[in-house]
Amino acid sequence: MKRLALIFMLLVPMVMLAQQATVGGIVIDEKTGRPLPQVSVSVGRISVVTNEDGAFLLKLGQAPKNIVVSHLGYKTKHVSLHAGDTENLKIRLQPTVIQLREVVIRTGNPREMVETAIRKIPDNYSRQPELLKAFYRETAMKRKHFIYVAEGVEDMYKTSYTRGIGRDRVAIVKGRRLLSQKQGDTLGLKVMGGPVLPVQLDVVKNNELLLNQEDMDAYSYSWGAPEYINDRLQMVVLMEPLISKDYALYHGKLYIDNERLAFTRIELSLDMTDKDKATRTMLVRKPLGVRFKPRELSCVVDYRYNDGITRISYLRNTFKFNCDWKKRLFSTSFTATCEMAVTDSQSEGVQPIVSRNSFDSRDSYYDKVEYFMDPEYWEHYNIIEPSESLDKAIRKLVSTYQRN
């Protein structure tokens, strides 16, 4: 799978928990006071991530004694909770300072380290089928304004990491969509296969995307500065396009646990040197008269270690592009973002998702869910809380829809 596709078109107008306890607040940088997005907040296998404003809300079956808060480049924090003191938390994370004595200077071949991590995938990742509960959101912005929001809870069935992704499935549990009603926003986009991106972009399991012999030969490898994730030292390997291929390559940054030799984070950015190749990777089709200009395709995939297993935990995929029309002087910028956070996982008694109930990679999420306006729509499900700007956009889209 080397394509992460968008399609343009004209738009005309695990087991649910009984809610017994919630833990919420904001996570900030201890030194600067800056809110930290995409921070993992967890209790055992149940987890969420903070939004762009650093805010989170964790819904649990019973009140926990503590939560674990972790983020790339920061010391992991175990926060003790007291009865009646689980809301409006202000959690300060301390940046990690890497001491020279802690760093093992790597003089070997960084590609060999990547290949060693690949060989250890069966040891570090699940050898049995698992069912993951996840929250998924996709948004589209025209310039700086949200014109489309779709989100939902999904079940994700994953086979053993000794197999490929061919039998992995995703099913929508509950979902909604909101769409701008303005005539000037009628040029929109649909992300094809959005909810199955956690299957397609599981780089560790889907070796067709990057970690296969043919693709790996197309890159050069070098050591990056080491980092800490969950208080564990990470080796960092940088990948850069080395030779030309028929398709666009990526700029990559691979984080490998120094002891377990497991991939813990993978960052990819599509090479934009050849705009035609980048366009073929990003675009399926567009209306006549519209010129497509790609600017960015990037993704981040995080993996979290729990119960002796490393599992996919978070994914964010971003498309940026411009469109202009014949006889118009200026182009319009668009940004599409897909975000997924695994909120729970189950390893016992797992059954495959039936094919007829699964979401297909050729499907558009927009076409599979309904327009919902209920403020209590998510009930007891764990979700990625909307940022302040997104929350305002949602209220505005709902208000416009109701007036029309």
mmCIF file of C-alpha atoms in Angstrom:
data_model
loop_
_atom_site.group_PDB
_atom_site.id
_atom_site.type_symbol
_atom_site.label_atom_id
_atom_site.label_comp_id
_atom_site.label_asym_id
_atom_site.label_seq_id
_atom_site.Cartn_x
_atom_site.Cartn_y
_atom_site.Cartn_z
ATOM 1 C CA MET A 1 0.000 0.000 0.000
ATOM 2 C CA LYS A 2 1.836 3.074 -1.190
ATOM 3 C CA ARG A 3 -1.156 5.337 -1.790
ATOM 4 C CA LEU A 4 -3.014 7.370 0.797
ATOM 5 C CA ALA A 5 -5.695 8.723 -1.438
ATOM 6 C CA LEU A 6 -8.054 11.666 -1.481
ATOM 7 C CA ILE A 7 -11.059 11.968 -3.752
ATOM 8 C CA PHE A 8 -12.580 15.303 -4.702
ATOM 9 C CA MET A 9 -16.237 15.739 -5.426
ATOM 10 C CA LEU A 10 -18.910 18.417 -5.353
ATOM 11 C CA LEU A 11 -20.948 18.384 -2.174
ATOM 12 C CA VAL A 12 -24.448 19.717 -2.640
ATOM 13 C CA PRO A 13 -25.606 21.221 0.329
ATOM 14 C CA MET A 14 -15.072 -3.131 22.917
ATOM 15 C CA VAL A 15 -17.788 -3.131 25.246
ATOM 16 C CA MET A 16 -19.333 0.096 26.264
ATOM 17 C CA LEU A 17 -18.630 0.959 29.895
ATOM 18 C CA ALA A 18 -21.270 2.199 32.272
ATOM 19 C CA GLN A 19 -20.044 5.647 33.189
ATOM 20 C CA GLN A 20 -19.019 5.573 36.844
ATOM 21 C CA ALA A 21 -15.960 7.825 36.888
ATOM 22 C CA THR A 22 -14.345 10.495 34.752
ATOM 23 C CA VAL A 23 -10.900 12.026 34.950
ATOM 24 C CA GLY A 24 -10.250 15.249 33.044
ATOM 25 C CA GLY A 25 -7.968 18.217 32.807
ATOM 26 C CA ILE A 26 -5.136 19.775 30.856
ATOM 27 C CA VAL A 27 -1.494 18.774 30.325
ATOM 28 C CA ILE A 28 1.127 21.514 30.012
ATOM 29 C CA ASP A 29 4.888 21.932 29.709
ATOM 30 C CA GLU A 30 6.263 22.509 33.205
ATOM 31 C CA LYS A 31 8.732 25.178 32.070
ATOM 32 C CA THR A 32 6.791 27.125 29.452
ATOM 33 C CA GLY A 33 3.179 26.496 30.502
ATOM 34 C CA ARG A 34 2.410 25.586 26.878
ATOM 35 C CA PRO A 35 -0.472 23.086 26.417
ATOM 36 C CA LEU A 36 0.786 19.759 25.076
ATOM 37 C CA PRO A 37 -1.227 17.992 22.351
ATOM 38 C CA GLN A 38 -1.218 14.253 21.620
ATOM 39 C CA VAL A 39 -0.179 13.286 25.157
ATOM 40 C CA SER A 40 -1.162 9.755 26.190
ATOM 41 C CA VAL A 41 -3.295 9.526 29.357
ATOM 42 C CA SER A 42 -3.977 5.959 30.454
ATOM 43 C CA VAL A 43 -5.180 3.567 33.124
ATOM 44 C CA GLY A 44 -4.020 0.077 32.178
ATOM 45 C CA ARG A 45 -5.234 -0.637 28.644
ATOM 46 C CA ILE A 46 -7.774 2.204 28.639
ATOM 47 C CA SER A 47 -6.372 5.445 27.264
ATOM 48 C CA VAL A 48 -7.012 8.714 25.449
ATOM 49 C CA VAL A 49 -4.805 11.472 24.036
ATOM 50 C CA THR A 50 -4.957 15.199 24.671
ATOM 51 C CA ASN A 51 -6.348 17.501 21.991
ATOM 52 C CA GLU A 52 -4.612 20.504 20.426
ATOM 53 C CA ASP A 53 -5.331 22.517 23.598
ATOM 54 C CA GLY A 54 -3.786 19.863 25.849
ATOM 55 C CA ALA A 55 -7.205 18.871 27.245
ATOM 56 C CA PHE A 56 -8.419 15.324 27.906
ATOM 57 C CA LEU A 57 -11.368 13.458 29.425
ATOM 58 C CA LEU A 58 -10.974 9.812 30.419
ATOM 59 C CA LYS A 59 -14.129 7.771 31.091
ATOM 60 C CA LEU A 60 -13.763 4.668 33.253
ATOM 61 C CA GLY A 61 -15.847 1.954 34.843
ATOM 62 C CA GLN A 62 -14.614 2.884 38.317
ATOM 63 C CA ALA A 63 -12.533 5.600 39.929
ATOM 64 C CA PRO A 64 -8.809 4.912 39.402
ATOM 65 C CA LYS A 65 -6.128 5.443 42.032
ATOM 66 C CA ASN A 66 -3.761 7.003 39.519
ATOM 67 C CA ILE A 67 -3.266 7.756 35.838
ATOM 68 C CA VAL A 68 -0.149 7.556 33.678
ATOM 69 C CA VAL A 69 0.701 10.558 31.494
ATOM 70 C CA SER A 70 3.430 10.199 28.846
ATOM 71 C CA HIS A 71 4.704 12.095 25.833
ATOM 72 C CA LEU A 72 7.687 12.103 23.507
ATOM 73 C CA GLY A 73 10.563 14.096 25.022
ATOM 74 C CA TYR A 74 8.995 14.323 28.513
ATOM 75 C CA LYS A 75 9.298 12.342 31.728
ATOM 76 C CA THR A 76 6.388 9.986 32.268
ATOM 77 C CA LYS A 77 4.238 11.108 35.187
ATOM 78 C CA HIS A 78 2.161 8.910 37.507
ATOM 79 C CA VAL A 79 -0.577 11.127 38.920
ATOM 80 C CA SER A 80 -2.242 9.998 42.160
ATOM 81 C CA LEU A 81 -5.943 10.788 42.331
ATOM 82 C CA HIS A 82 -8.075 11.558 45.351
ATOM 83 C CA ALA A 83 -11.835 11.199 45.696
ATOM 84 C CA GLY A 84 -13.612 14.288 44.435
ATOM 85 C CA ASP A 85 -10.415 15.595 42.832
ATOM 86 C CA THR A 86 -10.496 14.064 39.369
ATOM 87 C CA GLU A 87 -11.685 16.988 37.238
ATOM 88 C CA ASN A 88 -9.983 20.171 36.088
ATOM 89 C CA LEU A 89 -6.577 18.620 36.724
ATOM 90 C CA LYS A 90 -3.530 20.624 35.677
ATOM 91 C CA ILE A 91 -0.721 18.204 34.955
ATOM 92 C CA ARG A 92 2.765 19.550 34.346
ATOM 93 C CA LEU A 93 5.214 17.415 32.394
ATOM 94 C CA GLN A 94 8.948 17.887 32.798
ATOM 95 C CA PRO A 95 11.074 17.822 29.616
ATOM 96 C CA THR A 96 13.578 14.986 29.517
ATOM 97 C CA VAL A 97 17.238 15.945 29.570
ATOM 98 C CA ILE A 98 19.463 13.260 28.076
ATOM 99 C CA GLN A 99 22.739 12.941 29.971
ATOM 100 C CA LEU A 100 25.793 12.020 27.923
ATOM 101 C CA ARG A 101 26.531 9.109 30.237
ATOM 102 C CA GLU A 102 23.100 7.645 29.431
ATOM 103 C CA VAL A 103 23.649 7.629 25.674
ATOM 104 C CA VAL A 104 25.171 4.645 23.965
ATOM 105 C CA ILE A 105 27.098 6.017 21.011
ATOM 106 C CA ARG A 106 26.065 4.008 17.982
ATOM 107 C CA THR A 107 28.846 3.376 15.485
ATOM 108 C CA GLY A 108 27.177 0.554 13.586
ATOM 109 C CA ASN A 109 25.034 0.678 10.496
ATOM 110 C CA PRO A 110 21.642 2.269 11.316
ATOM 111 C CA ARG A 111 19.969 0.199 8.598
ATOM 112 C CA GLU A 112 21.164 -2.966 10.334
ATOM 113 C CA MET A 113 19.444 -1.737 13.507
ATOM 114 C CA VAL A 114 16.194 -1.251 11.567
ATOM 115 C CA GLU A 115 16.497 -4.766 10.147
ATOM 116 C CA THR A 116 17.134 -6.156 13.646
ATOM 117 C CA ALA A 117 13.967 -4.415 14.894
ATOM 118 C CA ILE A 118 12.045 -5.922 11.963
ATOM 119 C CA ARG A 119 13.252 -9.427 12.868
ATOM 120 C CA LYS A 120 12.122 -8.884 16.469
ATOM 121 C CA ILE A 121 8.556 -7.880 15.509
ATOM 122 C CA PRO A 122 7.179 -11.368 16.403
ATOM 123 C CA ASP A 123 8.737 -11.044 19.881
ATOM 124 C CA ASN A 124 7.592 -7.485 20.601
ATOM 125 C CA TYR A 125 4.072 -7.385 19.150
ATOM 126 C CA SER A 126 0.977 -9.536 19.572
ATOM 127 C CA ARG A 127 1.112 -13.140 18.387
ATOM 128 C CA GLN A 128 -2.647 -13.585 18.766
ATOM 129 C CA PRO A 129 -5.685 -11.787 17.339
ATOM 130 C CA GLU A 130 -6.813 -8.707 19.257
ATOM 131 C CA LEU A 131 -9.819 -6.398 19.171
ATOM 132 C CA LEU A 132 -9.045 -2.716 19.636
ATOM 133 C CA LYS A 133 -11.582 -0.028 20.445
ATOM 134 C CA ALA A 134 -10.650 3.298 18.845
ATOM 135 C CA PHE A 135 -11.933 6.810 18.311
ATOM 136 C CA TYR A 136 -11.548 8.239 14.807
ATOM 137 C CA ARG A 137 -11.919 11.803 13.550
ATOM 138 C CA GLU A 138 -11.403 13.396 10.130
ATOM 139 C CA THR A 139 -11.647 17.119 9.446
ATOM 140 C CA ALA A 140 -11.297 19.416 6.454
ATOM 141 C CA MET A 141 -10.371 23.081 6.546
ATOM 142 C CA LYS A 142 -10.676 25.672 3.828
ATOM 143 C CA ARG A 143 -7.960 28.169 4.619
ATOM 144 C CA LYS A 144 -8.369 28.537 8.411
ATOM 145 C CA HIS A 145 -12.026 27.542 8.677
ATOM 146 C CA PHE A 146 -13.457 24.078 9.329
ATOM 147 C CA ILE A 147 -15.869 23.031 6.613
ATOM 148 C CA TYR A 148 -16.266 19.355 7.468
ATOM 149 C CA VAL A 149 -16.038 17.134 10.559
ATOM 150 C CA ALA A 150 -16.697 13.397 10.784
ATOM 151 C CA GLU A 151 -15.952 11.230 13.780
ATOM 152 C CA GLY A 152 -16.827 7.921 15.287
ATOM 153 C CA VAL A 153 -16.062 4.967 17.516
ATOM 154 C CA GLU A 154 -14.777 1.881 15.736
ATOM 155 C CA ASP A 155 -13.770 -1.704 16.429
ATOM 156 C CA MET A 156 -10.499 -2.812 14.859
ATOM 157 C CA TYR A 157 -9.706 -6.525 14.530
ATOM 158 C CA LYS A 158 -6.021 -7.256 14.134
ATOM 159 C CA THR A 159 -4.488 -10.646 13.457
ATOM 160 C CA SER A 160 -1.099 -11.727 14.791
ATOM 161 C CA TYR A 161 1.861 -9.534 13.838
ATOM 162 C CA THR A 162 3.405 -12.617 12.267
ATOM 163 C CA ARG A 163 0.858 -12.115 9.469
ATOM 164 C CA GLY A 164 0.136 -9.265 7.112
ATOM 165 C CA ILE A 165 -2.888 -6.946 7.182
ATOM 166 C CA GLY A 166 -5.006 -8.922 4.703
ATOM 167 C CA ARG A 167 -7.491 -10.173 7.322
ATOM 168 C CA ASP A 168 -7.467 -7.103 9.576
ATOM 169 C CA ARG A 169 -10.887 -5.440 9.666
ATOM 170 C CA VAL A 170 -12.543 -2.246 10.910
ATOM 171 C CA ALA A 171 -16.225 -1.820 11.804
ATOM 172 C CA ILE A 172 -17.996 1.426 12.685
ATOM 173 C CA VAL A 173 -19.741 1.248 16.064
ATOM 174 C CA LYS A 174 -21.161 4.760 16.040
ATOM 175 C CA GLY A 175 -20.424 7.807 13.898
ATOM 176 C CA ARG A 176 -21.601 11.245 12.782
ATOM 177 C CA ARG A 177 -20.729 13.936 10.261
ATOM 178 C CA LEU A 178 -21.125 17.702 10.024
ATOM 179 C CA LEU A 179 -20.790 19.649 6.794
ATOM 180 C CA SER A 180 -20.688 23.333 5.925
ATOM 181 C CA GLN A 181 -23.862 24.561 4.234
ATOM 182 C CA LYS A 182 -22.220 27.603 2.638
ATOM 183 C CA GLN A 183 -22.322 27.708 -1.133
ATOM 184 C CA GLY A 184 -18.679 28.817 -1.220
ATOM 185 C CA ASP A 185 -17.666 25.651 0.610
ATOM 186 C CA THR A 186 -19.231 23.243 -1.847
ATOM 187 C CA LEU A 187 -15.853 22.088 -3.087
ATOM 188 C CA GLY A 188 -14.953 19.542 -0.426
ATOM 189 C CA LEU A 189 -13.063 16.331 -0.110
ATOM 190 C CA LYS A 190 -13.498 12.802 1.024
ATOM 191 C CA VAL A 191 -10.749 10.725 2.546
ATOM 192 C CA MET A 192 -10.995 7.278 1.037
ATOM 193 C CA GLY A 193 -10.734 4.472 3.568
ATOM 194 C CA GLY A 194 -10.153 6.901 6.421
ATOM 195 C CA PRO A 195 -11.196 4.592 9.305
ATOM 196 C CA VAL A 196 -8.998 1.778 7.945
ATOM 197 C CA LEU A 197 -5.901 3.998 7.948
ATOM 198 C CA PRO A 198 -4.904 2.461 11.316
ATOM 199 C CA VAL A 199 -4.688 -0.833 9.431
ATOM 200 C CA GLN A 200 -2.952 0.539 6.344
ATOM 201 C CA LEU A 201 -0.587 2.823 8.265
ATOM 202 C CA ASP A 202 0.427 0.267 10.864
ATOM 203 C CA VAL A 203 3.919 0.407 9.374
ATOM 204 C CA VAL A 204 5.206 -2.377 11.627
ATOM 205 C CA LYS A 205 2.551 -4.818 10.384
ATOM 206 C CA ASN A 206 2.019 -3.527 6.836
ATOM 207 C CA ASN A 207 5.486 -4.025 5.386
ATOM 208 C CA GLU A 208 4.192 -3.208 1.912
ATOM 209 C CA LEU A 209 4.201 0.448 2.947
ATOM 210 C CA LEU A 210 7.858 0.857 3.900
ATOM 211 C CA LEU A 211 9.670 -1.920 5.775
ATOM 212 C CA ASN A 212 10.253 -4.322 2.888
ATOM 213 C CA GLN A 213 13.505 -5.109 1.087
ATOM 214 C CA GLU A 214 12.655 -3.341 -2.183
ATOM 215 C CA ASP A 215 11.548 -0.077 -0.569
ATOM 216 C CA MET A 216 14.290 -0.073 2.039
ATOM 217 C CA ASP A 217 16.931 -0.254 -0.713
ATOM 218 C CA ALA A 218 15.631 3.099 -2.002
ATOM 219 C CA TYR A 219 16.660 4.972 1.170
ATOM 220 C CA SER A 220 19.794 6.140 2.953
ATOM 221 C CA TYR A 221 20.020 5.732 6.740
ATOM 222 C CA SER A 222 21.649 7.810 9.463
ATOM 223 C CA TRP A 223 21.507 8.192 13.238
ATOM 224 C CA GLY A 224 19.365 10.947 14.704
ATOM 225 C CA ALA A 225 19.542 12.439 18.195
ATOM 226 C CA PRO A 226 18.239 9.953 20.812
ATOM 227 C CA GLU A 227 14.934 10.641 22.579
ATOM 228 C CA TYR A 228 12.929 9.351 25.531
ATOM 229 C CA ILE A 229 9.457 7.831 25.280
ATOM 230 C CA ASN A 230 7.784 6.580 28.483
ATOM 231 C CA ASP A 231 11.094 7.100 30.317
ATOM 232 C CA ARG A 232 12.818 4.680 27.965
ATOM 233 C CA LEU A 233 15.754 5.628 25.775
ATOM 234 C CA GLN A 234 14.985 5.492 22.056
ATOM 235 C CA MET A 235 17.423 5.150 19.192
ATOM 236 C CA VAL A 236 16.391 7.348 16.283
ATOM 237 C CA VAL A 237 17.059 6.372 12.664
ATOM 238 C CA LEU A 238 16.540 8.889 9.861
ATOM 239 C CA MET A 239 15.536 7.712 6.377
ATOM 240 C CA GLU A 240 15.991 9.837 3.264
ATOM 241 C CA PRO A 241 15.233 9.029 -0.416
ATOM 242 C CA LEU A 242 18.387 7.697 -2.075
ATOM 243 C CA ILE A 243 17.275 6.717 -5.568
ATOM 244 C CA SER A 244 14.366 7.611 -7.828
ATOM 245 C CA LYS A 245 11.332 5.304 -8.037
ATOM 246 C CA ASP A 246 8.158 5.403 -10.099
ATOM 247 C CA TYR A 247 6.306 6.619 -7.021
ATOM 248 C CA ALA A 248 7.056 9.257 -4.389
ATOM 249 C CA LEU A 249 9.190 8.165 -1.430
ATOM 250 C CA TYR A 250 9.116 9.393 2.179
ATOM 251 C CA HIS A 251 11.340 11.189 4.625
ATOM 252 C CA GLY A 252 11.214 8.981 7.722
ATOM 253 C CA LYS A 253 12.108 9.063 11.408
ATOM 254 C CA LEU A 254 12.021 5.720 13.228
ATOM 255 C CA TYR A 255 12.131 5.470 17.027
ATOM 256 C CA ILE A 256 13.440 2.110 18.312
ATOM 257 C CA ASP A 257 13.440 1.125 21.988
ATOM 258 C CA ASN A 258 17.071 0.814 23.092
ATOM 259 C CA GLU A 259 16.454 -2.415 25.057
ATOM 260 C CA ARG A 260 13.458 -4.125 23.490
ATOM 261 C CA LEU A 261 14.422 -3.100 19.938
ATOM 262 C CA ALA A 262 10.753 -2.440 19.212
ATOM 263 C CA PHE A 263 9.462 0.338 16.964
ATOM 264 C CA THR A 264 7.708 2.810 19.278
ATOM 265 C CA ARG A 265 7.054 5.737 16.936
ATOM 266 C CA ILE A 266 7.258 6.274 13.183
ATOM 267 C CA GLU A 267 7.087 9.658 11.469
ATOM 268 C CA LEU A 268 6.736 9.867 7.677
ATOM 269 C CA SER A 269 6.541 12.811 5.295
ATOM 270 C CA LEU A 270 5.985 12.349 1.567
ATOM 271 C CA ASP A 271 8.796 13.718 -0.603
ATOM 272 C CA MET A 272 7.400 16.657 -2.597
ATOM 273 C CA THR A 273 10.352 17.105 -4.969
ATOM 274 C CA ASP A 274 8.375 15.668 -7.887
ATOM 275 C CA LYS A 275 4.900 17.230 -7.736
ATOM 276 C CA ASP A 276 3.494 14.807 -10.316
ATOM 277 C CA LYS A 277 4.495 11.781 -8.235
ATOM 278 C CA ALA A 278 3.145 13.404 -5.079
ATOM 279 C CA THR A 279 -0.150 14.163 -6.837
ATOM 280 C CA ARG A 280 -0.499 10.559 -8.010
ATOM 281 C CA THR A 281 -0.013 9.407 -4.433
ATOM 282 C CA MET A 282 -2.531 11.812 -2.908
ATOM 283 C CA LEU A 283 -5.268 12.340 -5.488
ATOM 284 C CA VAL A 284 -7.787 9.952 -7.030
ATOM 285 C CA ARG A 285 -9.861 12.385 -9.081
ATOM 286 C CA LYS A 286 -11.126 15.958 -9.093
ATOM 287 C CA PRO A 287 -13.732 18.102 -10.845
ATOM 288 C CA LEU A 288 -12.944 19.415 -14.308
ATOM 289 C CA GLY A 289 -11.258 22.786 -14.312
ATOM 290 C CA VAL A 290 -9.702 22.374 -10.847
ATOM 291 C CA ARG A 291 -5.926 22.334 -10.578
ATOM 292 C CA PHE A 292 -4.496 20.355 -7.669
ATOM 293 C CA LYS A 293 -1.207 21.408 -6.054
ATOM 294 C CA PRO A 294 0.101 19.095 -3.289
ATOM 295 C CA ARG A 295 1.908 20.675 -0.330
ATOM 296 C CA GLU A 296 2.200 18.006 2.376
ATOM 297 C CA LEU A 297 1.311 14.437 3.211
ATOM 298 C CA SER A 298 2.599 13.401 6.637
ATOM 299 C CA CYS A 299 1.755 10.840 9.275
ATOM 300 C CA VAL A 300 2.714 9.882 12.819
ATOM 301 C CA VAL A 301 2.167 6.387 14.219
ATOM 302 C CA ASP A 302 2.685 5.749 17.939
ATOM 303 C CA TYR A 303 2.967 2.361 19.661
ATOM 304 C CA ARG A 304 2.498 1.807 23.411
ATOM 305 C CA TYR A 305 3.935 -0.970 25.574
ATOM 306 C CA ASN A 306 1.465 -2.599 27.992
ATOM 307 C CA ASP A 307 1.133 -6.081 29.512
ATOM 308 C CA GLY A 308 4.306 -7.236 27.768
ATOM 309 C CA ILE A 309 2.980 -6.301 24.306
ATOM 310 C CA THR A 310 3.638 -3.291 22.079
ATOM 311 C CA ARG A 311 0.442 -2.123 20.349
ATOM 312 C CA ILE A 312 -0.528 0.662 17.968
ATOM 313 C CA SER A 313 -1.949 3.469 20.102
ATOM 314 C CA TYR A 314 -2.246 6.669 18.067
ATOM 315 C CA LEU A 315 -2.179 7.814 14.464
ATOM 316 C CA ARG A 316 -2.390 11.201 12.793
ATOM 317 C CA ASN A 317 -2.378 11.720 9.032
ATOM 318 C CA THR A 318 -2.317 15.187 7.422
ATOM 319 C CA PHE A 319 -2.958 16.252 3.806
ATOM 320 C CA LYS A 320 -2.255 19.815 2.705
ATOM 321 C CA PHE A 321 -2.856 21.064 -0.814
ATOM 322 C CA ASN A 322 -3.971 24.053 -2.863
ATOM 323 C CA CYS A 323 -6.652 24.188 -5.521
ATOM 324 C CA ASP A 324 -7.196 26.842 -8.103
ATOM 325 C CA TRP A 325 -9.684 27.279 -10.879
ATOM 326 C CA LYS A 326 -9.163 28.457 -14.408
ATOM 327 C CA LYS A 327 -9.687 32.199 -14.785
ATOM 328 C CA ARG A 328 -9.179 32.757 -11.036
ATOM 329 C CA LEU A 329 -6.180 34.694 -9.812
ATOM 330 C CA PHE A 330 -5.634 33.111 -6.403
ATOM 331 C CA SER A 331 -5.616 29.493 -5.230
ATOM 332 C CA THR A 332 -7.382 28.181 -2.115
ATOM 333 C CA SER A 333 -5.587 26.167 0.541
ATOM 334 C CA PHE A 334 -7.137 23.034 2.047
ATOM 335 C CA THR A 335 -6.053 20.836 4.950
ATOM 336 C CA ALA A 336 -7.470 17.397 5.695
ATOM 337 C CA THR A 337 -6.581 15.557 8.904
ATOM 338 C CA CYS A 338 -7.344 12.016 10.038
ATOM 339 C CA GLU A 339 -6.717 11.148 13.686
ATOM 340 C CA MET A 340 -7.175 7.883 15.563
ATOM 341 C CA ALA A 341 -6.582 6.955 19.215
ATOM 342 C CA VAL A 342 -6.908 3.420 20.562
ATOM 343 C CA THR A 343 -8.934 3.661 23.773
ATOM 344 C CA ASP A 344 -9.075 -0.007 24.834
ATOM 345 C CA SER A 345 -7.954 -3.482 23.761
ATOM 346 C CA GLN A 346 -9.126 -7.060 24.234
ATOM 347 C CA SER A 347 -7.058 -10.224 23.776
ATOM 348 C CA GLU A 348 -9.313 -13.004 25.123
ATOM 349 C CA GLY A 349 -12.203 -14.556 23.238
ATOM 350 C CA VAL A 350 -11.708 -12.302 20.221
ATOM 351 C CA GLN A 351 -13.750 -13.046 17.101
ATOM 352 C CA PRO A 352 -13.055 -11.658 13.596
ATOM 353 C CA ILE A 353 -15.236 -8.861 12.282
ATOM 354 C CA VAL A 354 -17.569 -10.274 9.637
ATOM 355 C CA SER A 355 -16.685 -8.985 6.174
ATOM 356 C CA ARG A 356 -20.179 -7.669 5.457
ATOM 357 C CA ASN A 357 -19.959 -5.500 8.593
ATOM 358 C CA SER A 358 -16.482 -4.150 7.898
ATOM 359 C CA PHE A 359 -15.459 -0.816 6.404
ATOM 360 C CA ASP A 360 -13.762 -1.085 3.011
ATOM 361 C CA SER A 361 -10.666 0.905 2.058
ATOM 362 C CA ARG A 362 -12.538 2.127 -1.032
ATOM 363 C CA ASP A 363 -15.363 3.553 1.076
ATOM 364 C CA SER A 364 -15.750 7.114 2.258
ATOM 365 C CA TYR A 365 -16.607 7.587 5.919
ATOM 366 C CA TYR A 366 -18.825 10.518 4.909
ATOM 367 C CA ASP A 367 -21.143 8.125 3.083
ATOM 368 C CA LYS A 368 -21.362 5.639 5.956
ATOM 369 C CA VAL A 369 -22.503 7.808 8.866
ATOM 370 C CA GLU A 370 -25.416 10.126 9.550
ATOM 371 C CA TYR A 371 -25.734 13.818 10.383
ATOM 372 C CA PHE A 372 -26.076 14.026 14.161
ATOM 373 C CA MET A 373 -26.521 17.003 16.460
ATOM 374 C CA ASP A 374 -27.107 15.395 19.884
ATOM 375 C CA PRO A 375 -24.695 17.032 22.397
ATOM 376 C CA GLU A 376 -24.655 13.784 24.430
ATOM 377 C CA TYR A 377 -23.939 11.710 21.356
ATOM 378 C CA TRP A 378 -20.760 10.042 22.669
ATOM 379 C CA GLU A 379 -22.277 9.007 26.002
ATOM 380 C CA HIS A 380 -19.743 6.791 27.821
ATOM 381 C CA TYR A 381 -17.273 6.343 24.969
ATOM 382 C CA ASN A 382 -13.724 7.637 25.287
ATOM 383 C CA ILE A 383 -12.940 10.152 22.553
ATOM 384 C CA ILE A 384 -10.357 12.754 21.614
ATOM 385 C CA GLU A 385 -11.895 15.887 23.065
ATOM 386 C CA PRO A 386 -12.445 18.581 20.404
ATOM 387 C CA SER A 387 -10.110 21.547 20.661
ATOM 388 C CA GLU A 388 -11.660 24.918 21.434
ATOM 389 C CA SER A 389 -11.473 25.961 17.780
ATOM 390 C CA LEU A 390 -12.980 22.678 16.586
ATOM 391 C CA ASP A 391 -15.712 22.834 19.225
ATOM 392 C CA LYS A 392 -16.690 26.316 18.023
ATOM 393 C CA ALA A 393 -16.679 25.081 14.426
ATOM 394 C CA ILE A 394 -18.944 22.144 15.322
ATOM 395 C CA ARG A 395 -21.427 24.430 17.086
ATOM 396 C CA LYS A 396 -21.404 26.774 14.103
ATOM 397 C CA LEU A 397 -21.969 23.954 11.601
ATOM 398 C CA VAL A 398 -24.836 22.586 13.706
ATOM 399 C CA SER A 399 -26.398 26.046 14.061
ATOM 400 C CA THR A 400 -26.224 26.650 10.312
ATOM 401 C CA TYR A 401 -27.727 23.236 9.609
ATOM 402 C CA GLN A 402 -30.627 23.874 12.001
ATOM 403 C CA ARG A 403 -31.393 27.278 10.428
ATOM 404 C CA ASN A 404 -31.502 25.729 6.973
#
